[in-house]
Tab-separated table of C-alpha atoms in Angstrom:
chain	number	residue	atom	x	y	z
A	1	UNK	CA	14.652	35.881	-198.277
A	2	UNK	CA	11.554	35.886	-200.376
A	3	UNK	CA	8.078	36.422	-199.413
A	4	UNK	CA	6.496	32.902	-198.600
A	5	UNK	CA	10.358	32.081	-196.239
A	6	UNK	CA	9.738	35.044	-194.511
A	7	UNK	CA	5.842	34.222	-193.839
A	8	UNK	CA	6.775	30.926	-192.459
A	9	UNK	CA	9.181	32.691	-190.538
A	10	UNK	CA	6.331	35.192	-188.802
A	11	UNK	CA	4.140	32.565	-187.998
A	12	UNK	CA	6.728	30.891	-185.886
A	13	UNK	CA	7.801	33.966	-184.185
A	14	UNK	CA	4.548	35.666	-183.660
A	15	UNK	CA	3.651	32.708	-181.002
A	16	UNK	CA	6.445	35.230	-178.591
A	17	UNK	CA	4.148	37.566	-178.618
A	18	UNK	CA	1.619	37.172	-175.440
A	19	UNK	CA	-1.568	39.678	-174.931
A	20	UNK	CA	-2.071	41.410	-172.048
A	21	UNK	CA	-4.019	40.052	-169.243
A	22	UNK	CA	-6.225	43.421	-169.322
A	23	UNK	CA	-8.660	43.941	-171.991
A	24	UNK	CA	-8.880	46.886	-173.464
A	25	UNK	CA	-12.469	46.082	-174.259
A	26	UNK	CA	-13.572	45.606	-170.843
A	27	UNK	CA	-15.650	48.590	-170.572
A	28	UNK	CA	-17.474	48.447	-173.509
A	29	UNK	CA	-21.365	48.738	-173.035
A	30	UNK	CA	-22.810	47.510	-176.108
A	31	UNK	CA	-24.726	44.417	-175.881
A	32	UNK	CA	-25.437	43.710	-179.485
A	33	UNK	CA	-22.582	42.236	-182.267
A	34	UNK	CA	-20.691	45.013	-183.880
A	35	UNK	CA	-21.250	44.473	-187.569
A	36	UNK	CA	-18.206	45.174	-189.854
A	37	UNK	CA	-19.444	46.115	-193.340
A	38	UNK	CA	-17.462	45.763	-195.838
A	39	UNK	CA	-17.976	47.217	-199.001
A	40	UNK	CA	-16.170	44.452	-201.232
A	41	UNK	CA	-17.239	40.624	-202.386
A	42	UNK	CA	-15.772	38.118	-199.764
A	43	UNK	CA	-12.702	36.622	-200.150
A	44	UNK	CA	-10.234	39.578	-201.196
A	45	UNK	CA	-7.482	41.275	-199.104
A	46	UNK	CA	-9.561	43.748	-197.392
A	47	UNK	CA	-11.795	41.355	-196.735
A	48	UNK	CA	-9.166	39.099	-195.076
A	49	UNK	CA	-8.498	41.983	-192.607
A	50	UNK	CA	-12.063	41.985	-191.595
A	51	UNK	CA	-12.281	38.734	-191.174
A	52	UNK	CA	-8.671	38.453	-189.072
A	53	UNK	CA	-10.431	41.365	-187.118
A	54	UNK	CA	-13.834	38.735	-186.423
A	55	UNK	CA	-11.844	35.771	-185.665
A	56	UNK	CA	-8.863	37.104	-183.634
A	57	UNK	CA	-11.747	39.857	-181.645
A	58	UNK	CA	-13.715	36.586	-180.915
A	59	UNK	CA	-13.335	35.369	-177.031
A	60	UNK	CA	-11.547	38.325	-176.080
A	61	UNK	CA	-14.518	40.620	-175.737
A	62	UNK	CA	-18.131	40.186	-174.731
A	63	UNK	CA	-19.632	41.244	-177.764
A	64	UNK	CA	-18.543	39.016	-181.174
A	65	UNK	CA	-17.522	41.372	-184.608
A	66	UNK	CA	-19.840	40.103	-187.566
A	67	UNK	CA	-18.225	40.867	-191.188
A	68	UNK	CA	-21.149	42.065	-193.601
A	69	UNK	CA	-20.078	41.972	-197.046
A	70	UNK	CA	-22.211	44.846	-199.190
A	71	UNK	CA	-20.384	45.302	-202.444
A	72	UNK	CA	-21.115	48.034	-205.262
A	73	UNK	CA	-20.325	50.730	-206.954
A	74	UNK	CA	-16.481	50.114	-206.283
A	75	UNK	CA	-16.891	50.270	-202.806
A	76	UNK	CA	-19.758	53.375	-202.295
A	77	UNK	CA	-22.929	51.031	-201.532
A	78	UNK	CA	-21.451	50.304	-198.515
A	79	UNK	CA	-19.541	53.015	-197.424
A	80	UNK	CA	-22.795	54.818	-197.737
A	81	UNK	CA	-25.013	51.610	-195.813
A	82	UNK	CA	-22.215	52.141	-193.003
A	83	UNK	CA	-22.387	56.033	-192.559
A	84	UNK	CA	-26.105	55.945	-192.172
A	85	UNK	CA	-25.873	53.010	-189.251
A	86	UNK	CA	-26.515	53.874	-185.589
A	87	UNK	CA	-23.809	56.118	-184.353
A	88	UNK	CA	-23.956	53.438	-181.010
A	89	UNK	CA	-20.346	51.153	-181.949
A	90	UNK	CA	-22.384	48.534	-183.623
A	91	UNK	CA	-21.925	49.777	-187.265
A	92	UNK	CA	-18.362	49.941	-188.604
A	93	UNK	CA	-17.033	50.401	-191.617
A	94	UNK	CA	-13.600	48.639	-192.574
A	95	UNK	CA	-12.493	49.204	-196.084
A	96	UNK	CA	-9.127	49.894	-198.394
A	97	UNK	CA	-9.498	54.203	-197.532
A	98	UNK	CA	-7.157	54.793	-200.455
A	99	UNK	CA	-9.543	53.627	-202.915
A	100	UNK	CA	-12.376	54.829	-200.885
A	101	UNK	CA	-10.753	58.326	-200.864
A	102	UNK	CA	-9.647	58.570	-204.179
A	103	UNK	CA	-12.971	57.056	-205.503
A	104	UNK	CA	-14.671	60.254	-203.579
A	105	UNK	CA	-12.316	62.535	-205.237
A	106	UNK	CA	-13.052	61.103	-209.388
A	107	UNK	CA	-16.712	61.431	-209.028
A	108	UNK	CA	-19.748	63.116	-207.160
A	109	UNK	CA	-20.705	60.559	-204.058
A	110	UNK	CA	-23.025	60.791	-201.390
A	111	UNK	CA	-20.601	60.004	-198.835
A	112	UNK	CA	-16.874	60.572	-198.498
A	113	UNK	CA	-13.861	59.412	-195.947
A	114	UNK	CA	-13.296	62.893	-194.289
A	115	UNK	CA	-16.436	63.972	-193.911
A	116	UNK	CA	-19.005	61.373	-193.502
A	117	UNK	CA	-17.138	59.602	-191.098
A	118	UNK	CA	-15.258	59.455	-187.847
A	119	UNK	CA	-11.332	57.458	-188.383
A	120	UNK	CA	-11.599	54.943	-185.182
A	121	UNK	CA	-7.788	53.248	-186.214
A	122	UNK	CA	-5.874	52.223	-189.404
A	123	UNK	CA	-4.975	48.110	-189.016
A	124	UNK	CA	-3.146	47.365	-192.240
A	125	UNK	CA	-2.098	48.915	-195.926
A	126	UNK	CA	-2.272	47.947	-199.044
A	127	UNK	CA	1.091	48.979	-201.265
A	128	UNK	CA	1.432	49.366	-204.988
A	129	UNK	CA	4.060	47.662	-206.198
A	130	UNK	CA	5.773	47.825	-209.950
A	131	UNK	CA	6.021	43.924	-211.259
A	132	UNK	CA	7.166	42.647	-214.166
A	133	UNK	CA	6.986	39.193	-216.197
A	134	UNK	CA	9.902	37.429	-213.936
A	135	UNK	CA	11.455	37.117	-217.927
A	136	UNK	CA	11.164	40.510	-218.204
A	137	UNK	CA	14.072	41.867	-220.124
A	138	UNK	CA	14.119	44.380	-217.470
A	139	UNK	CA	16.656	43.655	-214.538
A	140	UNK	CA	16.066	46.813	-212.570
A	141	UNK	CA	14.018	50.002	-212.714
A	142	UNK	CA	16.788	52.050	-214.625
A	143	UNK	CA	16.133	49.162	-217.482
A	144	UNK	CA	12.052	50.145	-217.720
A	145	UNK	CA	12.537	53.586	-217.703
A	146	UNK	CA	15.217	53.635	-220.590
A	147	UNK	CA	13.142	52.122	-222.666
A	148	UNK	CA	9.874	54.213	-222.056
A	149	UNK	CA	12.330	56.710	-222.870
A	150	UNK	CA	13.165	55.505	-226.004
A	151	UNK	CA	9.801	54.714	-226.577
A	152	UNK	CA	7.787	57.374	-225.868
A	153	UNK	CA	3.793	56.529	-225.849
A	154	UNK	CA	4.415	52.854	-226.907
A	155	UNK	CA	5.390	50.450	-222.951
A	156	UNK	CA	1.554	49.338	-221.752
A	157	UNK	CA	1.015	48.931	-218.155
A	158	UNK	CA	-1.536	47.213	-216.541
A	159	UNK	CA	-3.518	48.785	-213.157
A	160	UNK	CA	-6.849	48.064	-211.876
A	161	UNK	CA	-9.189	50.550	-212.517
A	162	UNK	CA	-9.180	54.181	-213.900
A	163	UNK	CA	-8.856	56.006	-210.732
A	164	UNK	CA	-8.098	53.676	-208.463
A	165	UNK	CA	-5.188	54.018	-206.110
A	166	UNK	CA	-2.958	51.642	-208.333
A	167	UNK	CA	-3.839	53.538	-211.364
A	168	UNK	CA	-2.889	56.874	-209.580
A	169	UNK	CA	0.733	55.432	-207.964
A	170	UNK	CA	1.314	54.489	-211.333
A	171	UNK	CA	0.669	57.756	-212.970
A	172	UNK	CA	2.081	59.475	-210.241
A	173	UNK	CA	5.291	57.426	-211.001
A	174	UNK	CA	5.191	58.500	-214.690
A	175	UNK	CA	4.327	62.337	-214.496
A	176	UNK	CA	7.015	62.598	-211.915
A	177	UNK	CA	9.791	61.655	-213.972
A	178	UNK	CA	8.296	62.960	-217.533
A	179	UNK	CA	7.684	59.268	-218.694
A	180	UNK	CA	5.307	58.792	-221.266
A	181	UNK	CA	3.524	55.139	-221.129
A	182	UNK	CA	0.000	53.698	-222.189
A	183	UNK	CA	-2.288	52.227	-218.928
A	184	UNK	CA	-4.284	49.613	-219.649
A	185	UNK	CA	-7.247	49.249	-216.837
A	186	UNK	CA	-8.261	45.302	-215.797
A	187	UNK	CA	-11.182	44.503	-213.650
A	188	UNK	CA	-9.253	44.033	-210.600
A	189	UNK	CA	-5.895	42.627	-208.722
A	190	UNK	CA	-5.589	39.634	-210.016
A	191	UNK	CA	-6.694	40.024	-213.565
A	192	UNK	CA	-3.770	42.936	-213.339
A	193	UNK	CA	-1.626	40.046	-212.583
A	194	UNK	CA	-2.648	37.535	-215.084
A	195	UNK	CA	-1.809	40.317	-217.367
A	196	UNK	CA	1.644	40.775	-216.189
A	197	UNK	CA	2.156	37.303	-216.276
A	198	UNK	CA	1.265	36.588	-220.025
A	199	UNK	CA	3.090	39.134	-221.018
A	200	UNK	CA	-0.221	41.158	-222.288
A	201	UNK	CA	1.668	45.215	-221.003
A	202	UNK	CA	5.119	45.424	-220.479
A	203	UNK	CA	4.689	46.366	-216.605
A	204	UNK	CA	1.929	46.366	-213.984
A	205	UNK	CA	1.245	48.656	-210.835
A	206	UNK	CA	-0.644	46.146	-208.594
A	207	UNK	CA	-0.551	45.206	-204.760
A	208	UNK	CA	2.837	44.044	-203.343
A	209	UNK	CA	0.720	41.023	-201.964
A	210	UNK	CA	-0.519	39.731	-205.118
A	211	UNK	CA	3.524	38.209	-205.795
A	212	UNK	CA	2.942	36.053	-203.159
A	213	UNK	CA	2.844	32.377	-204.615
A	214	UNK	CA	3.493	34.057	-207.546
A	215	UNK	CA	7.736	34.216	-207.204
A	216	UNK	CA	8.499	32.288	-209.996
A	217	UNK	CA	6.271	34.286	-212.135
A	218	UNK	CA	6.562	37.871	-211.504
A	219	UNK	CA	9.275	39.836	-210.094
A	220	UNK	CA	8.315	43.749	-208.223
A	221	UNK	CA	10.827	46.201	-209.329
A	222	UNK	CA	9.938	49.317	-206.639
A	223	UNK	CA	7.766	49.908	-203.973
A	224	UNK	CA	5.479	52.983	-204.083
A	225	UNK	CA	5.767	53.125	-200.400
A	226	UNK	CA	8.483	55.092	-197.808
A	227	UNK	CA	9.436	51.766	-196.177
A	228	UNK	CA	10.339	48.748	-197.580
A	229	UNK	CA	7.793	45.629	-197.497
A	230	UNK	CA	8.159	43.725	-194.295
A	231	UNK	CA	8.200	40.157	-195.991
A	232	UNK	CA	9.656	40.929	-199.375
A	233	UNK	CA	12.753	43.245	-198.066
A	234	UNK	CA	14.892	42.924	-201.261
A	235	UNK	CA	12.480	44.784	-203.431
A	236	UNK	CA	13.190	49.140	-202.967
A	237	UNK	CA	11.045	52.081	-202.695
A	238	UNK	CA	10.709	54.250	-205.999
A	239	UNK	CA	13.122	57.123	-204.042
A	240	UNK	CA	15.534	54.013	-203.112
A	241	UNK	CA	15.865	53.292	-206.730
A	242	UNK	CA	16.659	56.712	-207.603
A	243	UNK	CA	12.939	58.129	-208.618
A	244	UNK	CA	10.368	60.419	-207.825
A	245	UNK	CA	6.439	59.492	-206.888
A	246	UNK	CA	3.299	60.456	-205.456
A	247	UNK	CA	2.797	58.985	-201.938
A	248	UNK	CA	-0.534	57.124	-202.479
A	249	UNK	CA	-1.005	53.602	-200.938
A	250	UNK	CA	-4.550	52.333	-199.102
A	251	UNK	CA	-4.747	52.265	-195.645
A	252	UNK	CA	-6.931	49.347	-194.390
A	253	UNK	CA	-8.976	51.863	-191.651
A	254	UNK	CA	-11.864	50.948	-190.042
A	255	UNK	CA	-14.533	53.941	-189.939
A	256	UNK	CA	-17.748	54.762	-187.745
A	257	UNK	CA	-20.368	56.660	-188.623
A	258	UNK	CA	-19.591	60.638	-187.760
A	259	UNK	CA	-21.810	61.085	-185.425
A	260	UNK	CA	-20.239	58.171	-183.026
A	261	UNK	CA	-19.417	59.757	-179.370
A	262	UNK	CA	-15.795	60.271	-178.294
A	263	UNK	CA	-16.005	57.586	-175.282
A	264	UNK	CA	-17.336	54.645	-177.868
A	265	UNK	CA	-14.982	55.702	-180.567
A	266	UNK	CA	-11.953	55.322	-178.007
A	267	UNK	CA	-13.263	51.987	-177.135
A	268	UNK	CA	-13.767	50.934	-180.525
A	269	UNK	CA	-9.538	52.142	-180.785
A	270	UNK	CA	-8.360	50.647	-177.604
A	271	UNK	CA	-10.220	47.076	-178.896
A	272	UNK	CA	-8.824	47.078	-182.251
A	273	UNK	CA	-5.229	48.049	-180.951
A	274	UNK	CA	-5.407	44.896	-178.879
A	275	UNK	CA	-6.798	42.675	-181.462
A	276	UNK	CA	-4.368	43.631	-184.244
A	277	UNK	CA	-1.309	43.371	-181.184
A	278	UNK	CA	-2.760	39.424	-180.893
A	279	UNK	CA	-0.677	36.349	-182.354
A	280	UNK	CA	-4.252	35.238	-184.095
A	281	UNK	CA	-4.706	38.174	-185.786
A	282	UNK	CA	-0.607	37.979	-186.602
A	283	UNK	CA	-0.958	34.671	-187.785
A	284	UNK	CA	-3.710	35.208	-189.773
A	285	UNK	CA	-2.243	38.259	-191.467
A	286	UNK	CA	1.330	36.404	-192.190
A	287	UNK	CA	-0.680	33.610	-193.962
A	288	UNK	CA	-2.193	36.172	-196.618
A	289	UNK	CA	1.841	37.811	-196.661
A	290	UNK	CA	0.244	40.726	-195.205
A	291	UNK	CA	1.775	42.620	-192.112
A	292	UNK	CA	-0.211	44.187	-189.109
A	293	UNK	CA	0.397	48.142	-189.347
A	294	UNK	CA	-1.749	49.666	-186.807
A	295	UNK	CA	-2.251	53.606	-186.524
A	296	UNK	CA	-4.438	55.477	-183.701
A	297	UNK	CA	-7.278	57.188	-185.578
A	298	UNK	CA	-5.659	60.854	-185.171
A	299	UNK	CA	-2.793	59.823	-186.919
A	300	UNK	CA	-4.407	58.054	-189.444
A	301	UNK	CA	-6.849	60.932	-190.420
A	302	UNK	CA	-3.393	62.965	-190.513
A	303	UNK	CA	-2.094	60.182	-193.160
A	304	UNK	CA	-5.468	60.127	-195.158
A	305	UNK	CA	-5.610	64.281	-195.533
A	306	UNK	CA	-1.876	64.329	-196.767
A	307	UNK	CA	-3.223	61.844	-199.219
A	308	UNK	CA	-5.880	63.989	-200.670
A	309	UNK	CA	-3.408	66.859	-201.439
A	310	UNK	CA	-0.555	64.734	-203.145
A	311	UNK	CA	-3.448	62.906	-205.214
A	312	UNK	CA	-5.101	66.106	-205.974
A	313	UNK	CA	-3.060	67.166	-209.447
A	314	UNK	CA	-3.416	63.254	-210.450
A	315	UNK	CA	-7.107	63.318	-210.329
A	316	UNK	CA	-7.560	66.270	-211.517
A	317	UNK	CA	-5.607	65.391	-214.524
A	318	UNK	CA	-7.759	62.251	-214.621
A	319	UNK	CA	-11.653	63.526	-214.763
């Protein structure tokens, strides 16, 4: 089944699912609209989260969720907008934490995931996925990796940005099974894919959502992930295939400033649990081939630190 069968699919069966008749919300005190910055241009797929979050949030609770797009500085201007907003529920920050944690780990920043904010819940992820041309000479993953073995220092492959989680899966890939290939960085997801697609590197380490619309053009090899992509199910993790990696993806959490109090940061939790549980938010996410994955914020902050220590040796190898 490939990715836009199985989207159509989703759509028709989320309308099973029914919400509760409690809201989880109902307690919540605030009186004002809880802005959502986000730290990217419109129209990407972070930015489709936050605006899933706005639509599917709207009705259910008394206060509406306002996306606030503030981008800059691959993602720090407003990271660092959000961590100085009032610690009162009506500042959040929702961004792609991989990036946002890796990004604090390259360079010197005034703010960072861990310790300038408070996790409230993760509500999605962003996985790298290996594509090729879908002529590719390469049938499987065994077929790329015999000939950057042959070739040592000569297969290009495309990522999106020195240091960004992409870049570091992709690394992470090579170091861990002593391959030797060339990166080549492009400004973003889909100009990685345009470069797959022409045929520009041999291979590119970009977001297992960017195939979608795209299956007669590129074809995903692995998954850096420990599960298999809910729509595109034929496609195997790197250890399925037979390799090693570095667990890096991007969890799509939403943050709130770190001095937030425990009662509004369980609010904040208990209202996002029940929006991403709704069949809008569902349907909204199937539409962009993405899948709800929602975490409690303990178990999130968990995922995030084990994060930091596998990416450490890539960084460092990086700066």
């Amino acid at each position: 089944m490939n990715r836009r069968h199985f989207i159509q699919l989703a759509t028709l069966t989320s309308a099973g699912f029914a919400l509760s008749g409690t809201c989880a919300f109902a307690d919540w005190k605030v009186r004002r609209p809880v802005n959502i910055i986000l730290p990217y241009k419109a129209g990407g797929g972070t930015d489709s989260y936050a605006r899933a979050v706005a639509s599917a949030g709207d009705g259910l609770f008394p206060v509406p969720f306002v996306v606030v797009n503030k981008p800059g500085s691959s993602g720090m201007v407003g990271a660092t907008e959000a961590a100085r907003g009032r610690p009162d529920g009506t500042t959040v920050l929702l961004t792609s934490a991989g990036s946002f944690l890796l990004t604090s780990m390259l360079r010197d920043t005034d703010v960072t995931p861990l310790e300038s904010f408070r996790i409230v819940a993760q509500i999605g992820k962003l996985t790298t996925s290996l594509m090729v041309p879908y002529d590719s000479p390469y049938q499987s993953l065994d077929d790329l990796v015999a000939d950057i073995k042959a070739r040592p220092g000569q297969v290009r492959w495309a990522h999106t940005g020195n240091g960004g989680f992409h870049n570091v899966a992709g690394q992470g890939f090579l170091d861990s099974n002593d391959l030797d290939a060339v990166g080549v960085p492009f400004k973003g997801g889909s100009a990685t894919r345009a470069a797959v697609i022409g045929e520009q590197v041999s291979f590119g380490m970009i977001g297992i959502q960017q195939a979608a619309g795209f299956e007669e053009q590129l074809r995903p090899l692995a998954l850096n992930s420990d599960t298999r992509d809910t729509f595109m199910t034929d496609v195997p993790t790197f250890a399925e295939a037979g390799y090693d990696a570095v667990d890096v993806s991007s969890p799509i959490i939403v943050f709130a400033p770190k001095d937030t109090p425990d009662d509004v940061v369980a609010a904040l939790e208990a209202a996002l649990k029940e929006i991403t549980s709704s069949q809008a938010f569902i349907d909204a996410m199937a539409e962009r081939g993405n899948a709800p994955v929602y975490l409690p914020g303990a178990e999130a902050e968990a995922n995030l630190r084990a994060m930091k220590e596998n990416a450490g040796p890539i960084i460092s190898a990086l700066k």
